[in-house]
Short mmCIF file of C-alpha atoms in Angstrom, two decimals:
data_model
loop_
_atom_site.label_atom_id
_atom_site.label_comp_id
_atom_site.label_asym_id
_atom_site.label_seq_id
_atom_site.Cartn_x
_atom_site.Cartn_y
_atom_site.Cartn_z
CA UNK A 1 272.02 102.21 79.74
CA UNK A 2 273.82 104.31 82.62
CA UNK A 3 273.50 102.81 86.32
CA UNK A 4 271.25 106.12 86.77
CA UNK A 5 269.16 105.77 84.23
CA UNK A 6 268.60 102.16 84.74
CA UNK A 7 267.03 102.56 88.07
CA UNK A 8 265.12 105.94 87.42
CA UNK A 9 261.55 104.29 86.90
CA UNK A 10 262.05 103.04 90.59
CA UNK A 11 263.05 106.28 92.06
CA UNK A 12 260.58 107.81 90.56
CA UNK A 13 257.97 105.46 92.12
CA UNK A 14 259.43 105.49 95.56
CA UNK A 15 259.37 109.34 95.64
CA UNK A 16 255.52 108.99 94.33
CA UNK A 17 254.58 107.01 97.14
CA UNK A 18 253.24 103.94 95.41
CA UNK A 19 254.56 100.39 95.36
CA UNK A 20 254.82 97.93 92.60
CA UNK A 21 251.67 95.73 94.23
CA UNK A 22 249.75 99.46 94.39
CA UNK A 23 250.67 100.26 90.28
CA UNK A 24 250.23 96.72 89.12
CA UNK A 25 248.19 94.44 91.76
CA UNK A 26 247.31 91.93 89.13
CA UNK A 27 250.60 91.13 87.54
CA UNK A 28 252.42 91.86 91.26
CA UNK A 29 249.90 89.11 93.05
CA UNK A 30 250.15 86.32 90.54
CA UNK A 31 254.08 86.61 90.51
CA UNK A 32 254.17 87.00 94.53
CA UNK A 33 251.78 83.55 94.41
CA UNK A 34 254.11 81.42 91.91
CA UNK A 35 257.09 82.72 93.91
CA UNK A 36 255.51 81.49 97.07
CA UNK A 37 254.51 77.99 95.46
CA UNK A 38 258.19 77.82 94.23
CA UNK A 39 259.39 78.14 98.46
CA UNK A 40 256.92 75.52 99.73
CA UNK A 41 258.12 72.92 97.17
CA UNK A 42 261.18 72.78 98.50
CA UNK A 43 259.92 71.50 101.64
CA UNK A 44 256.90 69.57 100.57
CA UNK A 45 258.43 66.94 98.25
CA UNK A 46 260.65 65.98 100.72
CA UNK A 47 258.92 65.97 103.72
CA UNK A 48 256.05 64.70 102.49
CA UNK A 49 257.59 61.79 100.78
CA UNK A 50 261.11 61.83 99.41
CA UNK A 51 262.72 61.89 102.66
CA UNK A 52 260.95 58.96 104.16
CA UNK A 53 261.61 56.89 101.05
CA UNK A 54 265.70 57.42 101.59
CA UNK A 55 265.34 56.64 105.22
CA UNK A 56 264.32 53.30 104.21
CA UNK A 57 267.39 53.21 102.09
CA UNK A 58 270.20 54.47 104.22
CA UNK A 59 268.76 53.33 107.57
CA UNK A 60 266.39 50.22 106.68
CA UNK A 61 266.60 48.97 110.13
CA UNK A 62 265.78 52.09 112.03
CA UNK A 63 263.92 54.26 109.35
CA UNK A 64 260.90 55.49 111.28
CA UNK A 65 263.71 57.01 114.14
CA UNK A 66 265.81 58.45 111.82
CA UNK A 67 263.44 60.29 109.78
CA UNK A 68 262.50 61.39 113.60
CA UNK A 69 265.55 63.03 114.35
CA UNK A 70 266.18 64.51 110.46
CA UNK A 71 262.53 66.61 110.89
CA UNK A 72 263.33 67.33 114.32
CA UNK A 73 266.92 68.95 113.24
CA UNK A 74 265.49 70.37 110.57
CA UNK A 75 262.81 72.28 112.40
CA UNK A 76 265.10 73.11 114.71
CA UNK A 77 267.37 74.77 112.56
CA UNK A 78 264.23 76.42 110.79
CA UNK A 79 263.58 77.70 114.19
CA UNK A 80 266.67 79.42 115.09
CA UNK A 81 267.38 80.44 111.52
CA UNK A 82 263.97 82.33 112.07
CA UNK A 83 265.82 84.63 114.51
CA UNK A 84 268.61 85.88 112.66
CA UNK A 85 267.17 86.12 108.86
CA UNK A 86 264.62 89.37 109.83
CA UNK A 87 267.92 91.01 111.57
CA UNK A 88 269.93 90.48 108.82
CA UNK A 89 267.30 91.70 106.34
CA UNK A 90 266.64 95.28 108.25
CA UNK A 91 270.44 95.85 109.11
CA UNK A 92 272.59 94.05 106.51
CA UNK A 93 274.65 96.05 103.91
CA UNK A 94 273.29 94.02 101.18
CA UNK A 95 269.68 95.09 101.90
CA UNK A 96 270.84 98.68 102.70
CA UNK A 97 273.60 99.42 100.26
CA UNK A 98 274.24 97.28 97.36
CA UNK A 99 273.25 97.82 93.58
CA UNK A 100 270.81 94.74 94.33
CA UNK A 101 268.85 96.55 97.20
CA UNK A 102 268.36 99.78 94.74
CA UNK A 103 267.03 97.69 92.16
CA UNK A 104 264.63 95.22 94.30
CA UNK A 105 264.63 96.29 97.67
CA UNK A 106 265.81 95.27 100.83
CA UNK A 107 264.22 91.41 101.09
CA UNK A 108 264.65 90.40 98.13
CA UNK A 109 268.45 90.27 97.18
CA UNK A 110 268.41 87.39 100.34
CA UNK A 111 266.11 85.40 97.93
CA UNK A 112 268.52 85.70 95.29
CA UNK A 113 270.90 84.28 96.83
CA UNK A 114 269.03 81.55 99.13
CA UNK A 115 267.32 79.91 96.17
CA UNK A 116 270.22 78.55 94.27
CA UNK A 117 271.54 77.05 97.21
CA UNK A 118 268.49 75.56 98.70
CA UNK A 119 268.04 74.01 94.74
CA UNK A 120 271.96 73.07 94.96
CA UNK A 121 270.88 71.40 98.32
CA UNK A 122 268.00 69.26 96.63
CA UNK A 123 270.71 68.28 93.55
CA UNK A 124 272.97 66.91 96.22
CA UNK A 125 270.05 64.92 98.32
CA UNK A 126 268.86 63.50 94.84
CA UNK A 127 272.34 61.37 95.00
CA UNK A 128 271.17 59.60 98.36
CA UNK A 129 274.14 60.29 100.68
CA UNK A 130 275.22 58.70 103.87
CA UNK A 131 272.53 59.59 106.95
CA UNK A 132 274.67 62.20 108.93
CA UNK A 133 275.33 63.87 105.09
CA UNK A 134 271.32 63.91 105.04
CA UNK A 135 270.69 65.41 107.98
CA UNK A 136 273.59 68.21 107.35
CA UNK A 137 271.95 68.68 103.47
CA UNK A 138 268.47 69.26 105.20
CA UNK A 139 269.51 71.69 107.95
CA UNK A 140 271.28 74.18 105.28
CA UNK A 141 267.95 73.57 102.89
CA UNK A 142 266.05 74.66 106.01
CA UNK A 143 268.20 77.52 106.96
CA UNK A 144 267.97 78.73 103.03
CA UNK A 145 264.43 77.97 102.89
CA UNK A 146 264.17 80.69 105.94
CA UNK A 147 265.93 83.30 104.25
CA UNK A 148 263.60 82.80 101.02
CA UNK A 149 259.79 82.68 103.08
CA UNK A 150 260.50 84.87 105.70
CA UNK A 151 261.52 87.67 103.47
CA UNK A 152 258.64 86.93 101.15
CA UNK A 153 256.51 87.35 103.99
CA UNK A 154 257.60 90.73 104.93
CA UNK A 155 257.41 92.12 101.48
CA UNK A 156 253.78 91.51 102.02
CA UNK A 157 254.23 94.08 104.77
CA UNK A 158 256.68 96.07 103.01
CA UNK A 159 254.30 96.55 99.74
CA UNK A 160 250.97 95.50 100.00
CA UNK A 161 248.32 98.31 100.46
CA UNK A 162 246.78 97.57 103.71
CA UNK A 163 243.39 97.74 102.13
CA UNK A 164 244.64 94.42 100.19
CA UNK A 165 246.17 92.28 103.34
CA UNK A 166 243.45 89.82 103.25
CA UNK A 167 243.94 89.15 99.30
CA UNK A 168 247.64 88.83 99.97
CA UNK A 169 247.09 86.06 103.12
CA UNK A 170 244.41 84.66 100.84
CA UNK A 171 246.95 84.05 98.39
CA UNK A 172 249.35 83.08 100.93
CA UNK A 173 246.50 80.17 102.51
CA UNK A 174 245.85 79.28 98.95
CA UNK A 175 249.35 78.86 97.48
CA UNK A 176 251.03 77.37 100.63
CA UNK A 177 248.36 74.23 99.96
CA UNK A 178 249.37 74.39 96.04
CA UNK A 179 252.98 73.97 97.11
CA UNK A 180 251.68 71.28 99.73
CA UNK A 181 250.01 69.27 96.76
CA UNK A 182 252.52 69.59 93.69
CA UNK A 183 255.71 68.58 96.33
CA UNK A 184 253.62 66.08 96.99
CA UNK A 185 252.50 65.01 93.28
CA UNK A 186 255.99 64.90 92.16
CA UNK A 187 257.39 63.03 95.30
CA UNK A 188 254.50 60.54 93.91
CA UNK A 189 254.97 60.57 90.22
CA UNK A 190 258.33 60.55 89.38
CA UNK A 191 261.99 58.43 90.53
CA UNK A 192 262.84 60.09 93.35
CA UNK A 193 266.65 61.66 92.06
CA UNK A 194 264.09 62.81 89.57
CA UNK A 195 262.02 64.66 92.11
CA UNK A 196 264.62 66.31 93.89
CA UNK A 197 265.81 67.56 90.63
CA UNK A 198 262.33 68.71 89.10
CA UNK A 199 261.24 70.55 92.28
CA UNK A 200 264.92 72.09 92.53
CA UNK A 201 264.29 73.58 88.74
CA UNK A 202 260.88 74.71 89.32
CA UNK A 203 261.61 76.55 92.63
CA UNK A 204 264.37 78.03 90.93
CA UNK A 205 262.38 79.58 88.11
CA UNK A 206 258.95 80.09 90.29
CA UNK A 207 260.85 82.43 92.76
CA UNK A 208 263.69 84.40 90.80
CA UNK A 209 261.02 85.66 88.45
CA UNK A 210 259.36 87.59 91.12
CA UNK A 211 262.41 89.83 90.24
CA UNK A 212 262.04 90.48 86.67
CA UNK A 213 259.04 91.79 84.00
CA UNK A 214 255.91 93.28 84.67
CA UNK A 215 254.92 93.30 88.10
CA UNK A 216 258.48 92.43 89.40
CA UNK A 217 259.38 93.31 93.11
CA UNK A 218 261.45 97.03 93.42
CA UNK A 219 262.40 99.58 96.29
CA UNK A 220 259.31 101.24 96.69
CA UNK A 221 258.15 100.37 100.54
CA UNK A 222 255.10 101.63 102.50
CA UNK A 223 255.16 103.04 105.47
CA UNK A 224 254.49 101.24 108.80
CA UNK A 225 250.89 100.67 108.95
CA UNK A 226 250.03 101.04 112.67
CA UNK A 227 252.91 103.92 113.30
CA UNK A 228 251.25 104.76 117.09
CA UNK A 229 251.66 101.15 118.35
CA UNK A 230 253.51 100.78 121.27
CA UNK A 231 256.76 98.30 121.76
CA UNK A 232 257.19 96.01 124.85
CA UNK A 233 259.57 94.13 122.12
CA UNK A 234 261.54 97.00 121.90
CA UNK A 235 262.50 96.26 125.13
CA UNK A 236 262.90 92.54 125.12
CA UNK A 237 264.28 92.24 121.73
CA UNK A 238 266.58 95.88 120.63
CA UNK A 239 265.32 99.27 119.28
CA UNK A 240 267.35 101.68 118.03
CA UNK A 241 266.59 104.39 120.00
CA UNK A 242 267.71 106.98 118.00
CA UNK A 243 265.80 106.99 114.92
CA UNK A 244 262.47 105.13 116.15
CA UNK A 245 261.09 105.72 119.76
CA UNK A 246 257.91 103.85 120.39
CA UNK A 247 256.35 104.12 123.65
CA UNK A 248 256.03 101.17 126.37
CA UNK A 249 252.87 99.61 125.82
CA UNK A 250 254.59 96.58 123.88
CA UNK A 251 254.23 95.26 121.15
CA UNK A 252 250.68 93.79 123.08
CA UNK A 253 248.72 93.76 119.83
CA UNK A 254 251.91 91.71 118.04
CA UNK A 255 252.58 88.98 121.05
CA UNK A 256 248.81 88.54 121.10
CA UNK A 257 248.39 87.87 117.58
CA UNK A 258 251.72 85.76 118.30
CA UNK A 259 250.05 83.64 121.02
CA UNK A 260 246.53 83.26 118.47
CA UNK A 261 248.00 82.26 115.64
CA UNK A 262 250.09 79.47 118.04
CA UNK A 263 247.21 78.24 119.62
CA UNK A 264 245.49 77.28 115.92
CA UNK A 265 248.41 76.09 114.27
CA UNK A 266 249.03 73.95 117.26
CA UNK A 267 245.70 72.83 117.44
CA UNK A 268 245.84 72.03 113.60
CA UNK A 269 248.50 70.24 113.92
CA UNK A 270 247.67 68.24 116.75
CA UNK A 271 244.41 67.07 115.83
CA UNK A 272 245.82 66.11 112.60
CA UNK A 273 248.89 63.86 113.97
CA UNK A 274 247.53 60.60 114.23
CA UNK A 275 245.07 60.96 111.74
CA UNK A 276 245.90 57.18 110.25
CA UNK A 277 245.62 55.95 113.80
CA UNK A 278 242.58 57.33 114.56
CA UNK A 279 240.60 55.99 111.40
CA UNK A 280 242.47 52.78 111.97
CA UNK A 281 242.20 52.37 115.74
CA UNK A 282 239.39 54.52 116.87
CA UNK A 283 236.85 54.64 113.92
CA UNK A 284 238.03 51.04 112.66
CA UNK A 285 238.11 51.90 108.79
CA UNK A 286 239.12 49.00 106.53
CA UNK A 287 241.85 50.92 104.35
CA UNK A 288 243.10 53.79 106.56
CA UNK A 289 245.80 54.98 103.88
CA UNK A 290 242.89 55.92 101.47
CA UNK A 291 240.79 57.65 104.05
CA UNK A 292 243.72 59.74 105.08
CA UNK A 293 244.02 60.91 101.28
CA UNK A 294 240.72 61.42 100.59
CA UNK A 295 240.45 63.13 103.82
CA UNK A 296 243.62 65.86 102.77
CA UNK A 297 242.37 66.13 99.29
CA UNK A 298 238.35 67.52 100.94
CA UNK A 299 240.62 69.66 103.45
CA UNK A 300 242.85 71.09 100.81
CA UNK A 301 239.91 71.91 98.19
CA UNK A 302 237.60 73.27 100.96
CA UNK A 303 240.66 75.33 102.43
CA UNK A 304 241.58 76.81 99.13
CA UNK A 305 237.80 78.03 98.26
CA UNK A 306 237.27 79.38 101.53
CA UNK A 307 240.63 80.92 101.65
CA UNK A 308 239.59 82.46 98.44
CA UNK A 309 236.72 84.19 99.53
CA UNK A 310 237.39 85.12 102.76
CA UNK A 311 240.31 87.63 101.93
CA UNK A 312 238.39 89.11 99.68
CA UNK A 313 235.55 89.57 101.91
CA UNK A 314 237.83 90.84 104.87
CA UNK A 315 239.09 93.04 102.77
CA UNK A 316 235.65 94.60 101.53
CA UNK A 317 234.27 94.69 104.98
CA UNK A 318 237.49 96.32 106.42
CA UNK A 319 237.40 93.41 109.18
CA UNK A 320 240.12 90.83 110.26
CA UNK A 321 238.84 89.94 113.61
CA UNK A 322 235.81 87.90 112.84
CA UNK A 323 237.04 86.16 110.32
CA UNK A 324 239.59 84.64 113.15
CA UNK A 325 236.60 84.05 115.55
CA UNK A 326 234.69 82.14 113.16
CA UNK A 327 237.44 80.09 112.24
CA UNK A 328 238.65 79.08 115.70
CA UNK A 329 234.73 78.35 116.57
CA UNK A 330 234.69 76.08 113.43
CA UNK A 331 237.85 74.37 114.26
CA UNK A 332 236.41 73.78 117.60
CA UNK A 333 233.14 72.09 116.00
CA UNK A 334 235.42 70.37 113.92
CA UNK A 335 237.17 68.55 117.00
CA UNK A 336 234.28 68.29 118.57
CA UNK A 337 232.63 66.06 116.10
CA UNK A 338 235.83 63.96 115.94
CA UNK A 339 235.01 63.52 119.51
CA UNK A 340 231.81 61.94 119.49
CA UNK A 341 231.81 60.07 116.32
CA UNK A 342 232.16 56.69 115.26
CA UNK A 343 231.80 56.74 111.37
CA UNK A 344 233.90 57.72 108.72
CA UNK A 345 231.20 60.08 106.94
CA UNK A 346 230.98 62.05 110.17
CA UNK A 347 234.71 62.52 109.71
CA UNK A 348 234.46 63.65 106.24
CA UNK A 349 231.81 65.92 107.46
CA UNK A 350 234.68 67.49 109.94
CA UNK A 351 237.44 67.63 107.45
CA UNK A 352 234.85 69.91 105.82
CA UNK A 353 234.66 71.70 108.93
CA UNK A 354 238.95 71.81 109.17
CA UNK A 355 238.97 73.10 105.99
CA UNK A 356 236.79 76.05 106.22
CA UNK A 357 238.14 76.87 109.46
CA UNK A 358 241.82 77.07 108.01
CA UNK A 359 240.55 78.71 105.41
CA UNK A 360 239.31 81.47 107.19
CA UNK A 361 242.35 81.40 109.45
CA UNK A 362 244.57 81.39 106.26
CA UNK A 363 243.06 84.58 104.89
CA UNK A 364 243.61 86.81 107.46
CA UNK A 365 246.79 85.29 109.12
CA UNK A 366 249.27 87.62 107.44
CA UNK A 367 246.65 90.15 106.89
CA UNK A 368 246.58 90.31 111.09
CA UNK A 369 250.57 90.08 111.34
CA UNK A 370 250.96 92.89 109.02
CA UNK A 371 248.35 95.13 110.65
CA UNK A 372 250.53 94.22 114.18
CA UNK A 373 253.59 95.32 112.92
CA UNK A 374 255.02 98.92 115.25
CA UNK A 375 258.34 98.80 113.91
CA UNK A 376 259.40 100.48 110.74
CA UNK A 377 263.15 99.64 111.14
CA UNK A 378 262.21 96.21 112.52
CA UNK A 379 259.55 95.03 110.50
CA UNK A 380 261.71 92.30 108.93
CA UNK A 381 262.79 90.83 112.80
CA UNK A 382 259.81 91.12 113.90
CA UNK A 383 258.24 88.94 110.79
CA UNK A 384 260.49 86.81 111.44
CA UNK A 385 259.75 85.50 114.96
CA UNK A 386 256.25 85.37 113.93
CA UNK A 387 257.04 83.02 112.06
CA UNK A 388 258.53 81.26 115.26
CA UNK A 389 254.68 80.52 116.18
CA UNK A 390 253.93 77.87 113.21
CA UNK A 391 257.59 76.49 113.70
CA UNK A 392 257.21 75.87 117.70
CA UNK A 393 253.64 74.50 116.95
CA UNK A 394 255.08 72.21 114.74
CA UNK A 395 257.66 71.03 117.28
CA UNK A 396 255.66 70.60 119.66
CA UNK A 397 252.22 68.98 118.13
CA UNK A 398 253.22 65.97 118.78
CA UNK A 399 253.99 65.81 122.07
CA UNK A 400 250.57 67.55 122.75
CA UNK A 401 249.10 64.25 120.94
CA UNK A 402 251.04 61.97 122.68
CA UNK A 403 250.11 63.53 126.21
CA UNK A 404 246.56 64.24 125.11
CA UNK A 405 245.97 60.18 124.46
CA UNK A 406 247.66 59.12 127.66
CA UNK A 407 246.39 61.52 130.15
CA UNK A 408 243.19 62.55 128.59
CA UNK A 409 241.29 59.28 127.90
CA UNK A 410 242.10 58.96 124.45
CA UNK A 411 241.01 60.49 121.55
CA UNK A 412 237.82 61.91 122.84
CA UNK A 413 239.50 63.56 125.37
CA UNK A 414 242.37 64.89 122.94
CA UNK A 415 240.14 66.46 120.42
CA UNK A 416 238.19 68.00 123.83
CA UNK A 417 241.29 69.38 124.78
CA UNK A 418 241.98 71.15 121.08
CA UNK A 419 238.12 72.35 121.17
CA UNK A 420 238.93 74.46 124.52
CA UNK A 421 242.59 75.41 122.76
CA UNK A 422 240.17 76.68 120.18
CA UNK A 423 238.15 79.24 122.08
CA UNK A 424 240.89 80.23 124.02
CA UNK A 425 242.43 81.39 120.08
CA UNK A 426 238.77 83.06 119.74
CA UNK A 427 239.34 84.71 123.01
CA UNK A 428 242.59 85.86 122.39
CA UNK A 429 241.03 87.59 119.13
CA UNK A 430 238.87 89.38 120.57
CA UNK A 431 241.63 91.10 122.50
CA UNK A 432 243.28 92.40 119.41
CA UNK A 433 243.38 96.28 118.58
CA UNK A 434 245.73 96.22 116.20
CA UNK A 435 242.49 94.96 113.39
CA UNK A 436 239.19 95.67 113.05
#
């Protein structure tokens, strides 16, 4: 078969107009959905579990510090890796000009080549080296791990009908707590060299065969999806002037949805930091380590089923907005019983709460990102420091917690403090233009 004829199908399709998630949805979303699992393994098993377990091995004396400053390098390198993976996916030769960007497009030939080495990565941490080694192993996993979700995250954007975003997110809220779970099983189940070399096979497979058979990833891109947006990042952040001139309004609709989806992760992850110490200390339960895990397992299930639905629904009703509103408001109700209770059923009650609120959130996150996006020759930048938004959250969760218990009055006044962070997320989404 002749180079030509090889990648005619493709052509064809791209000149048609149509996209491999608008000829084969079905096929396109389950691959997109294992592919996705296969990324958040990579970081689940270890930080869940794996990690902590060799800190008690190389630093026995320390452990709790040094697994400190491992996450905190790691999510700092996630962080700035964040900034350069969307430039180097618009402007890169191998996105633009190789054999593997005719065949699958522009994101995905940096997926090709960050998931062997991110699975190389987790082969060499299986051997337990030296601390310093660690920390260096974890970094590049990070940095690979960027290259692999961020570009999965714009093919959403580059693909997806927009009348499907909320499916896509849906799949997204659903999968990412999949990944969550199954790092987490096999961190649990299995020797932990054993672990690191499971998940590094399985991520393998679960992402490179979003490339190949039915429903596999390919050239054919949509066009921006909100072309008359204007771009204050254009000015902040590069434009090239020449072939895309968006007016001065800035990217308002994107930093908003920047600054809302922030404010909930951040307030996710905050109320959720000391989660053992506040069953332990504040509630008093006998056997806080089994609270906390039947606590995430209600949260995950509730999430999942709620995420389920509510992309769907978005979808059908053609609106993103509400779905946001209702799920900060929840979140809020959520803290707000964890402010004023002093039982652990109450608790379960707002872990029910959590869920559906991330739920919600989850199935119209990406939908809303998408929908922001101005830029046609910056779609994978811009993405990209979206993504910045969870990552900073992250980072900075729990020094929120730790300020929130000493200046706030404790716990009461800590979960207070996320119900207001709430509605100010509900009053950032009502701000939004950019969805319905």
């Amino acid at each position: 078969m002749t180079h030509a004829q090889h990648h005619t199908p493709a052509t064809a399709d791209t000149t048609a107009g149509t996209t491999i998630a608008e000829r084969q949805p079905r096929a396109f979303f389950w691959k997109f959905a294992l592919a996705y699992i296969g990324t958040c393994l990579v970081w689940a098993g270890p930080s869940q579990l794996l990690l902590a377990n060799q800190m008690i091995a190389v630093r026995p004396d320390s452990y709790e510090n040094a697994l400190a400053l491992l996450m905190m390098c790691g999510g700092a390198t996630a962080v700035a890796s964040s900034l350069i993976v969307g430039v180097i996916s618009d402007r890169s030769r191998l996105s633009n000009h190789s054999a593997w960007a005719r065949r699958w497009g522009k994101r995905f030939p940096w997926i090709m080549l960050a998931v062997p080495l991110a699975s190389l990565g987790m082969l060499a941490l299986s051997f337990t080296p030296p601390y310093w080694s660690l920390v260096v192993l974890w970094c590049l996993i990070q940095c690979f791990v960027a290259f692999m979700t961020n570009n999965l995250f714009t093919i959403t954007a580059d693909v997806v009908p927009q009348k499907r975003f909320g499916a896509i997110s849906s799949v997204l809220g659903v999968t990412y707590v999949l990944g969550l779970v199954g790092g987490t099983a096999i961190a649990s189940l299995f020797p932990l060299n054993w672990a690191y070399i499971i998940i590094a096979g399985l991520a393998l497979g679960l992402v490179i065969q979003l490339g190949f058979g039915p429903g596999a990833i390919d050239p054919a891109v949509n066009q921006s999806t909100v072309d008359e947006q204007a771009e204050f990042g254009a000015i902040v952040l590069g434009s090239d002037s020449e072939t895309e001139k968006l007016p001065l309004s800035a990217y308002r609709n994107y930093w908003t949805v920047f600054l809302a989806r922030f404010v909930m992760h951040a307030t996710q992850y905050t109320a959720l930091f000391y989660l053992l110490y506040y069953l332990r200390d504040y509630i008093g339960v006998g056997d806080p380590d089994t609270w906390v895990l039947i606590l995430t397992v209600v949260f995950a299930v509730v999430t999942m089923v709620t995420a389920a639905v509510s992309g769907t629904l978005s979808d059908k009703l053609e609106r993103r907005r509400i779905f946001l509103i209702l799920a900060a408001l929840t979140m809020a109700g959520a803290t707000v019983i964890m402010t004023f209770v002093d039982a652990v059923t109450f608790v379960v009650v707002a872990a029910v709460f959590l869920g559906a609120a991330w739920g919600m959130f989850s199935a119209v996150e990406q939908a809303m990102i998408n929908e922001s996006l101005p830029s046609k020759i910056n779609r994978a930048r811009d993405v990209s420091i979206m993504t910045l938004a969870q990552g900073t959250a992250n980072m900075v969760a729990g020094l929120f917690a730790a300020a929130g218990l000493k200046y706030l009055g404790g716990y009461p006044g800590l979960y207070q403090a996320c119900a207001i962070a709430c509605i100010v997320a509900a009053v950032l989404a009502f701000t939004i233009r950019s969805s319905r």
